[in-house]
Amino acid sequence: MIDRIVSELGPWNWMVLGFVLLVMEIIAPGIFMLWIGIAALIIGAVSLLIWDAGFWTWQVQVLAFLALSLVSAYVGKKLVGSRNDPTDQPLLNRRGAQMVGRMATLAEPIRDGRGRIKLGDTLWRVSGPDLPAGTQVRVTGAADTDLELTVEAV
């Protein structure tokens, strides 16, 4: 059955598969289907050239496609993954880290190492030495989760 489908479509089955994968990449971008689609298009182009060769059975085509998909995905990962350009806003999605160095007044006292400060329009949980409400503090650090700041008295 597969032999019949492959022989009826000829090398165009790979072209169709390649374009379907490229359309899937456009619909749901993730930069992964792109490389597999390119591999299918390459196998389609090779199939156009050597379709009548005796060794170019559908099994060989599938194996070549799988190997080329792995190679193209690896090369694509190296090309796209190596883009670690420095940014002008390294703390963009790290709100807690943006607060380090700022001064604030304790909104709630720090008891047992926990309290709250108000920075901007946000109440932040803080940890530090026990201090009464109204004390001026400086933010010295932020937890990895950005949910809690570390403070010290000024």
PDB file of C-alpha atoms in Angstrom:
ATOM      1  CA  MET A   1       0.000   0.000   0.000  1.00  0.00           C
ATOM      2  CA  ILE A   2       2.780   2.451   0.903  1.00  0.00           C
ATOM      3  CA  ASP A   3       4.624   1.456  -2.272  1.00  0.00           C
ATOM      4  CA  ARG A   4       1.574   2.389  -4.319  1.00  0.00           C
ATOM      5  CA  ILE A   5       1.085   5.776  -2.626  1.00  0.00           C
ATOM      6  CA  VAL A   6       4.759   6.647  -2.943  1.00  0.00           C
ATOM      7  CA  SER A   7       4.919   5.585  -6.572  1.00  0.00           C
ATOM      8  CA  GLU A   8       1.749   7.516  -7.484  1.00  0.00           C
ATOM      9  CA  LEU A   9       2.901  10.758  -5.888  1.00  0.00           C
ATOM     10  CA  GLY A  10       6.480  10.273  -6.903  1.00  0.00           C
ATOM     11  CA  PRO A  11       9.000  12.709  -5.470  1.00  0.00           C
ATOM     12  CA  TRP A  12       6.230  15.221  -4.840  1.00  0.00           C
ATOM     13  CA  ASN A  13       5.177  13.459  -1.651  1.00  0.00           C
ATOM     14  CA  TRP A  14       8.302  14.857   0.010  1.00  0.00           C
ATOM     15  CA  MET A  15       7.614  18.315  -1.362  1.00  0.00           C
ATOM     16  CA  VAL A  16       4.058  18.215   0.006  1.00  0.00           C
ATOM     17  CA  LEU A  17       5.308  17.002   3.381  1.00  0.00           C
ATOM     18  CA  GLY A  18       7.948  19.740   3.447  1.00  0.00           C
ATOM     19  CA  PHE A  19       5.424  22.482   2.699  1.00  0.00           C
ATOM     20  CA  VAL A  20       2.962  21.078   5.249  1.00  0.00           C
ATOM     21  CA  LEU A  21       5.690  21.184   7.888  1.00  0.00           C
ATOM     22  CA  LEU A  22       6.627  24.742   6.919  1.00  0.00           C
ATOM     23  CA  VAL A  23       2.978  25.806   7.200  1.00  0.00           C
ATOM     24  CA  MET A  24       2.811  24.133  10.613  1.00  0.00           C
ATOM     25  CA  GLU A  25       5.841  26.191  11.620  1.00  0.00           C
ATOM     26  CA  ILE A  26       4.065  29.366  10.540  1.00  0.00           C
ATOM     27  CA  ILE A  27       0.883  28.447  12.426  1.00  0.00           C
ATOM     28  CA  ALA A  28       2.653  27.333  15.601  1.00  0.00           C
ATOM     29  CA  PRO A  29       6.161  28.812  15.560  1.00  0.00           C
ATOM     30  CA  GLY A  30       8.818  27.032  17.522  1.00  0.00           C
ATOM     31  CA  ILE A  31      11.689  26.884  15.009  1.00  0.00           C
ATOM     32  CA  PHE A  32      11.640  23.100  15.013  1.00  0.00           C
ATOM     33  CA  MET A  33       9.306  22.078  12.193  1.00  0.00           C
ATOM     34  CA  LEU A  34      11.254  24.439   9.962  1.00  0.00           C
ATOM     35  CA  TRP A  35      14.311  22.188   9.956  1.00  0.00           C
ATOM     36  CA  ILE A  36      12.332  19.002   9.432  1.00  0.00           C
ATOM     37  CA  GLY A  37      10.408  20.689   6.599  1.00  0.00           C
ATOM     38  CA  ILE A  38      13.690  21.735   4.988  1.00  0.00           C
ATOM     39  CA  ALA A  39      14.899  18.124   5.255  1.00  0.00           C
ATOM     40  CA  ALA A  40      11.731  16.920   3.504  1.00  0.00           C
ATOM     41  CA  LEU A  41      12.190  19.485   0.731  1.00  0.00           C
ATOM     42  CA  ILE A  42      15.808  18.390   0.240  1.00  0.00           C
ATOM     43  CA  ILE A  43      14.767  14.733   0.020  1.00  0.00           C
ATOM     44  CA  GLY A  44      12.100  15.804  -2.492  1.00  0.00           C
ATOM     45  CA  ALA A  45      14.681  17.625  -4.596  1.00  0.00           C
ATOM     46  CA  VAL A  46      17.018  14.615  -4.511  1.00  0.00           C
ATOM     47  CA  SER A  47      14.080  12.372  -5.405  1.00  0.00           C
ATOM     48  CA  LEU A  48      13.351  14.517  -8.463  1.00  0.00           C
ATOM     49  CA  LEU A  49      16.913  13.911  -9.645  1.00  0.00           C
ATOM     50  CA  ILE A  50      17.282  10.188  -8.935  1.00  0.00           C
ATOM     51  CA  TRP A  51      13.695   8.893  -8.838  1.00  0.00           C
ATOM     52  CA  ASP A  52      14.317   6.097 -11.315  1.00  0.00           C
ATOM     53  CA  ALA A  53      17.420   4.765  -9.553  1.00  0.00           C
ATOM     54  CA  GLY A  54      16.946   1.201  -8.377  1.00  0.00           C
ATOM     55  CA  PHE A  55      18.294   1.792  -4.887  1.00  0.00           C
ATOM     56  CA  TRP A  56      16.014   4.802  -4.183  1.00  0.00           C
ATOM     57  CA  THR A  57      13.162   2.834  -2.609  1.00  0.00           C
ATOM     58  CA  TRP A  58      10.731   4.392  -0.170  1.00  0.00           C
ATOM     59  CA  GLN A  59      12.569   2.737   2.718  1.00  0.00           C
ATOM     60  CA  VAL A  60      15.851   4.399   1.712  1.00  0.00           C
ATOM     61  CA  GLN A  61      14.025   7.710   1.296  1.00  0.00           C
ATOM     62  CA  VAL A  62      12.549   7.478   4.794  1.00  0.00           C
ATOM     63  CA  LEU A  63      15.936   6.616   6.305  1.00  0.00           C
ATOM     64  CA  ALA A  64      17.575   9.476   4.425  1.00  0.00           C
ATOM     65  CA  PHE A  65      14.800  11.809   5.584  1.00  0.00           C
ATOM     66  CA  LEU A  66      15.227  10.754   9.229  1.00  0.00           C
ATOM     67  CA  ALA A  67      18.992  11.202   9.094  1.00  0.00           C
ATOM     68  CA  LEU A  68      18.718  14.541   7.320  1.00  0.00           C
ATOM     69  CA  SER A  69      16.062  15.696   9.818  1.00  0.00           C
ATOM     70  CA  LEU A  70      18.407  14.997  12.714  1.00  0.00           C
ATOM     71  CA  VAL A  71      21.307  16.732  11.000  1.00  0.00           C
ATOM     72  CA  SER A  72      19.244  19.771  10.003  1.00  0.00           C
ATOM     73  CA  ALA A  73      17.694  20.083  13.479  1.00  0.00           C
ATOM     74  CA  TYR A  74      21.179  19.934  15.026  1.00  0.00           C
ATOM     75  CA  VAL A  75      22.565  22.516  12.600  1.00  0.00           C
ATOM     76  CA  GLY A  76      19.498  24.705  13.133  1.00  0.00           C
ATOM     77  CA  LYS A  77      19.934  24.521  16.893  1.00  0.00           C
ATOM     78  CA  LYS A  78      23.554  25.588  16.522  1.00  0.00           C
ATOM     79  CA  LEU A  79      22.607  28.477  14.219  1.00  0.00           C
ATOM     80  CA  VAL A  80      19.660  29.787  16.207  1.00  0.00           C
ATOM     81  CA  GLY A  81      20.789  28.708  19.669  1.00  0.00           C
ATOM     82  CA  SER A  82      24.092  30.559  19.427  1.00  0.00           C
ATOM     83  CA  ARG A  83      22.344  33.921  19.381  1.00  0.00           C
ATOM     84  CA  ASN A  84      23.062  35.089  22.893  1.00  0.00           C
ATOM     85  CA  ASP A  85      23.318  38.729  21.994  1.00  0.00           C
ATOM     86  CA  PRO A  86      23.796  41.017  24.970  1.00  0.00           C
ATOM     87  CA  THR A  87      20.675  42.983  25.755  1.00  0.00           C
ATOM     88  CA  ASP A  88      20.327  46.566  26.905  1.00  0.00           C
ATOM     89  CA  GLN A  89      17.816  45.415  29.572  1.00  0.00           C
ATOM     90  CA  PRO A  90      19.206  42.254  31.215  1.00  0.00           C
ATOM     91  CA  LEU A  91      16.781  42.502  34.159  1.00  0.00           C
ATOM     92  CA  LEU A  92      13.650  42.978  32.047  1.00  0.00           C
ATOM     93  CA  ASN A  93      11.701  39.990  33.380  1.00  0.00           C
ATOM     94  CA  ARG A  94      13.354  39.913  36.793  1.00  0.00           C
ATOM     95  CA  ARG A  95      11.405  42.467  38.802  1.00  0.00           C
ATOM     96  CA  GLY A  96      12.990  41.604  42.118  1.00  0.00           C
ATOM     97  CA  ALA A  97      16.501  42.063  40.756  1.00  0.00           C
ATOM     98  CA  GLN A  98      15.461  45.492  39.435  1.00  0.00           C
ATOM     99  CA  MET A  99      14.740  46.584  43.013  1.00  0.00           C
ATOM    100  CA  VAL A 100      18.258  45.902  44.354  1.00  0.00           C
ATOM    101  CA  GLY A 101      19.812  49.121  45.647  1.00  0.00           C
ATOM    102  CA  ARG A 102      16.502  50.961  46.078  1.00  0.00           C
ATOM    103  CA  MET A 103      15.491  52.562  49.353  1.00  0.00           C
ATOM    104  CA  ALA A 104      12.102  52.014  50.966  1.00  0.00           C
ATOM    105  CA  THR A 105      10.239  52.345  54.245  1.00  0.00           C
ATOM    106  CA  LEU A 106       8.940  49.256  56.017  1.00  0.00           C
ATOM    107  CA  ALA A 107       5.162  49.087  55.667  1.00  0.00           C
ATOM    108  CA  GLU A 108       4.999  46.230  58.176  1.00  0.00           C
ATOM    109  CA  PRO A 109       7.623  45.426  60.812  1.00  0.00           C
ATOM    110  CA  ILE A 110      10.077  42.629  60.176  1.00  0.00           C
ATOM    111  CA  ARG A 111       9.335  39.945  62.764  1.00  0.00           C
ATOM    112  CA  ASP A 112      11.045  36.579  62.802  1.00  0.00           C
ATOM    113  CA  GLY A 113      12.950  37.663  59.687  1.00  0.00           C
ATOM    114  CA  ARG A 114       9.847  38.468  57.569  1.00  0.00           C
ATOM    115  CA  GLY A 115       8.053  41.738  56.798  1.00  0.00           C
ATOM    116  CA  ARG A 116       6.769  43.954  53.961  1.00  0.00           C
ATOM    117  CA  ILE A 117       7.846  47.100  52.144  1.00  0.00           C
ATOM    118  CA  LYS A 118       6.058  49.176  49.554  1.00  0.00           C
ATOM    119  CA  LEU A 119       7.996  49.963  46.377  1.00  0.00           C
ATOM    120  CA  GLY A 120       6.035  51.803  43.735  1.00  0.00           C
ATOM    121  CA  ASP A 121       2.537  50.361  43.826  1.00  0.00           C
ATOM    122  CA  THR A 122       3.565  46.900  45.038  1.00  0.00           C
ATOM    123  CA  LEU A 123       3.879  45.452  48.521  1.00  0.00           C
ATOM    124  CA  TRP A 124       6.922  43.189  48.599  1.00  0.00           C
ATOM    125  CA  ARG A 125       7.695  40.461  51.088  1.00  0.00           C
ATOM    126  CA  VAL A 126      11.085  41.038  52.601  1.00  0.00           C
ATOM    127  CA  SER A 127      13.502  39.145  54.787  1.00  0.00           C
ATOM    128  CA  GLY A 128      16.116  40.649  57.027  1.00  0.00           C
ATOM    129  CA  PRO A 129      16.878  41.565  60.628  1.00  0.00           C
ATOM    130  CA  ASP A 130      13.911  42.334  62.886  1.00  0.00           C
ATOM    131  CA  LEU A 131      13.037  46.037  62.505  1.00  0.00           C
ATOM    132  CA  PRO A 132      10.008  48.180  63.432  1.00  0.00           C
ATOM    133  CA  ALA A 133       7.580  49.563  60.829  1.00  0.00           C
ATOM    134  CA  GLY A 134       8.635  52.890  59.349  1.00  0.00           C
ATOM    135  CA  THR A 135      12.355  52.030  59.299  1.00  0.00           C
ATOM    136  CA  GLN A 136      14.296  53.055  56.195  1.00  0.00           C
ATOM    137  CA  VAL A 137      15.791  49.993  54.487  1.00  0.00           C
ATOM    138  CA  ARG A 138      17.844  49.276  51.391  1.00  0.00           C
ATOM    139  CA  VAL A 139      17.134  46.288  49.134  1.00  0.00           C
ATOM    140  CA  THR A 140      20.272  44.147  48.987  1.00  0.00           C
ATOM    141  CA  GLY A 141      19.057  41.121  47.049  1.00  0.00           C
ATOM    142  CA  ALA A 142      16.192  39.205  45.532  1.00  0.00           C
ATOM    143  CA  ALA A 143      15.251  35.543  45.709  1.00  0.00           C
ATOM    144  CA  ASP A 144      15.483  33.495  42.518  1.00  0.00           C
ATOM    145  CA  THR A 145      11.706  33.468  42.278  1.00  0.00           C
ATOM    146  CA  ASP A 146      11.517  37.289  42.589  1.00  0.00           C
ATOM    147  CA  LEU A 147       8.859  36.880  45.262  1.00  0.00           C
ATOM    148  CA  GLU A 148      10.936  38.030  48.202  1.00  0.00           C
ATOM    149  CA  LEU A 149      13.532  40.754  48.667  1.00  0.00           C
ATOM    150  CA  THR A 150      16.379  40.870  51.159  1.00  0.00           C
ATOM    151  CA  VAL A 151      16.795  44.162  53.009  1.00  0.00           C
ATOM    152  CA  GLU A 152      19.086  45.819  55.551  1.00  0.00           C
ATOM    153  CA  ALA A 153      18.605  48.885  57.717  1.00  0.00           C
ATOM    154  CA  VAL A 154      20.069  52.125  56.397  1.00  0.00           C
TER     155      VAL A 154
END
